[in-house]
Amino acid sequence: MAGPRVVIIGAGVVGAALADEISARGWTEVTVVDQGPLPATGGSSSHAPGLVFQTNPSKTMTEMARYTVEKFCSLDVDGQPCFLQVGGLEVATSPERVTELQRRHGWLASWGIESRLLNTEECVAQHPLVDPDKVLAGLHVPTDGLAKAVLAVEAQIRRATERGVRFLARHEVLDVRQAEGEVTGVLTDRGEIPADIVVCCAGIWGPKIARMVGMNLPLTPLAHQLAWTGPVPALAGQTQEAVRPILRHQDADLYYRDRFDGLGIGYYGHRPMPISADDILSLDESDEMPSVLKFTEEDFEKAWTETQSLLPATKDAKVEEGINGLFSFTTDGLPLLGESPDVKGFWVAEAVWVTHSAGVGRAMAEWLVDGYCTSFDLHECDVNRFEPHQLSPEYVLARDCQNFVEVYDILHPLQPSGDPRPIRTSPFHTRQQELGAFFLEANGWERPQWYEANASLVEGRAIVTPNDWAARYWSPIVAAEAQTTRETVAMYDMTALKRLEVSGRGSGEFLERLCTGKVAKSVGSVTYTLLLDHDGGIRSDVTVARLAPDLFQVGANGNLDLDWFTRHLPADGTVQVRDITPGTCCIGLWGPLARDVLQPLTDADFSAAGLKYFRAKRAHIGSVPVTAMRLSYVGELGWELYTTADLGQKLWDTLWRAAEPLGGIVAGRGAFNSLRLEKGYRSFGTDMTYEHDPYEAGVGFAVKLDKDDFVGKAALERRKADVRRKLTCLTIDDPEAVVLGKEPVYDGDCAVGYVTSAAYGYTIGKGIAYAWLPVELAAPGTVLNIGYFDQSVEAVVAEEPLFDPTMSRLRG
């Protein structure tokens, strides 16, 4: 036996995969418990139709799906394969869907999955049942296929059992035992099992299990319709279970799979049917299995009509059986992975479908055994990513149901989420509404994208309208706001950015241990620095301002930074960390006239010598006490001005009265993003993530290897000498070819990388796209092409930053 005592709750595709993966890494003192029989336990895995489409806008989710395909292809049970690699076909029946398939093809090229766009005839050749008069185009992925979920569970159970893992069927979990904030065991109806680590892989029962340790899991089980036809005469004599590709008709929220001479039909177009995890019937109470509810024929009528239209051969068949099967949905459509913030040793791997199950099993095994995951970037899947309001029952139910409705919708990258909204508003919100702000959402905050009050600024400017897709959630006012910022001065609402306070006599030493830069410097210092994981990957980039000997303010990226700090707090109580975002606000005052606005409002010295670049001070702006930090993410002279929420509107009014006579404006996030890319500033989560190190990402300057040990230092010293890829600046001359991110980059016909952030640079007159590329292609002057829908857009590698490389405007 080796490793700690681990209990996995749930023996479906996720629990079985984790048991297999973790035992393969040497942890064999593992027990898996499930309330149902093995291998068909009665959860979602037991009725899942098994379609594995790898296409996903998330690189992580695509890579997890690819691993699942590769692993399942290698598994069998007594000669029965666990994966039928028949390929996947998505068809378009509208011009809008044709364009969407082109975008999805781009994702696959970006993430390294083979795919091909098909015309109508080629679609019919792949799936002869489709009506050529209805289908306009298709997307074919040859490595997609059908996962035999129950067989895959059994195969992985067998492998794990051979290594010593115990599987206990018919064991209902009654409680998760804990003492002094740590798990100690799992109580079942057949006794207690001691444990050092408990991993909840309970699927639709996940919220119920998580509540046993006081954890609020933002997951809702929703019913999804799956029907099976009787024999389809056109398929008579088919003796193989599946010969045609799995098929998606997303314009009608439908998918299809073969079952010998019949078809399976899945449907997302019906009303959301949520159910509480507490209301799911027990194994003994349910007619078929707990995750299967009675089929509601009236909800399926539209699906059957549309099926007969797309697949005319089904007019000669009937729907013979159907279920409303329960699956897990989350507020952002992504899994819930990681450790409880409050109970050490309690982990979750939830909201995972068959498509990604083996990938999640591997990710969790690496995370548990090594302390971090090297195979996948998990930042967007971490269960601790949510803000407090995102865990409220009202929010969770509304957003989970919305994600069900939108599962096959064409969604723009900037498309805001729906209700409940608004949730969080800054103290400036009323003033912004008065100025005609167009709001998008950021972490629940209403954040202006542009202001209609600036419409007059467009007149007389040469502003090129981008292509139709890029022009959504865009206005020419964005360009005018960006240019005016560089000409005069602009006020930006920066309240949505996370702010943490770190205090206590051990705070300086604490931050030095977690940060790559030297942050415990003189009072008033501000440092741009990184947080790394133990493997040297970037967990976040932050600014750390020392406001007093034992008080620091950290500009963070989100709740994961708070979670990271909290997990590393010393046990002696010498450091405290708290989120001060809700009680504070921030205005970025930036532009060449910023000092002309600010200095007359205060007795404090805001000259270049009085407050140097990357320094902070406390001051009064009019009657408002502020913390002023001289830094700027738009590349202009100026300050971030922080105050308490109750004084926010007063600060806004004070600055606005002074700025307006000088030609100053308020500006939105659209202008901000354009200006930050002109300056080459990175955005964590978009440009760089856990999978990248500082030297690849172009932020090696934030690492001070000559300082004392910090988290990730040893790994970084190894990685520094082996940089094979680079975050690279590309410029695009075609003013209408504005890409948005995640598009593939080609060297000739070969996809060599992908775009991260992109925007038009309104003050340099070029499109800008940052992309991950092999080092050998990152030399300035290299000509490449970006795949944008059905276009090939020429792009050239450029020196960065594109704007003010001498930093004279920032330091003026």
Coordinates of N, CA and C in Angstrom, one line a residue, residues 6-9 28-33 165-168 193:
V6 N -7.4 7.5 0.7 CA -8.3 8.3 -0.1 C -9.6 7.6 -0.2
V7 N -10.7 8.3 -0.1 CA -12.0 7.8 -0.4 C -12.6 8.6 -1.5
I8 N -13.0 8.0 -2.6 CA -13.7 8.6 -3.7 C -15.1 8.3 -3.6
I9 N -16.0 9.3 -3.6 CA -17.4 9.1 -3.5 C -18.0 9.2 -4.9
T28 N -2.4 3.7 -3.8 CA -3.2 2.5 -3.9 C -4.1 2.3 -2.6
E29 N -3.9 3.1 -1.6 CA -4.8 3.0 -0.4 C -6.0 3.8 -0.7
V30 N -6.8 3.4 -1.7 CA -7.9 4.1 -2.2 C -9.2 3.2 -2.1
T31 N -10.2 3.8 -1.7 CA -11.5 3.2 -1.6 C -12.6 4.0 -2.4
V32 N -13.3 3.4 -3.3 CA -14.3 4.0 -4.0 C -15.7 3.5 -3.6
V33 N -16.6 4.4 -3.1 CA -17.9 4.0 -2.7 C -19.0 4.5 -3.6
V165 N -7.0 -1.0 -5.4 CA -8.1 -0.1 -5.1 C -9.3 -0.9 -4.7
R166 N -10.0 -0.5 -3.7 CA -11.3 -1.2 -3.3 C -12.5 -0.4 -3.8
F167 N -13.4 -1.2 -4.4 CA -14.7 -0.6 -4.8 C -15.8 -1.2 -4.0
L168 N -16.6 -0.3 -3.4 CA -17.7 -0.8 -2.5 C -19.0 -0.3 -3.1
I193 N -15.4 4.7 7.0 CA -14.2 4.5 6.3 C -13.2 5.6 6.6

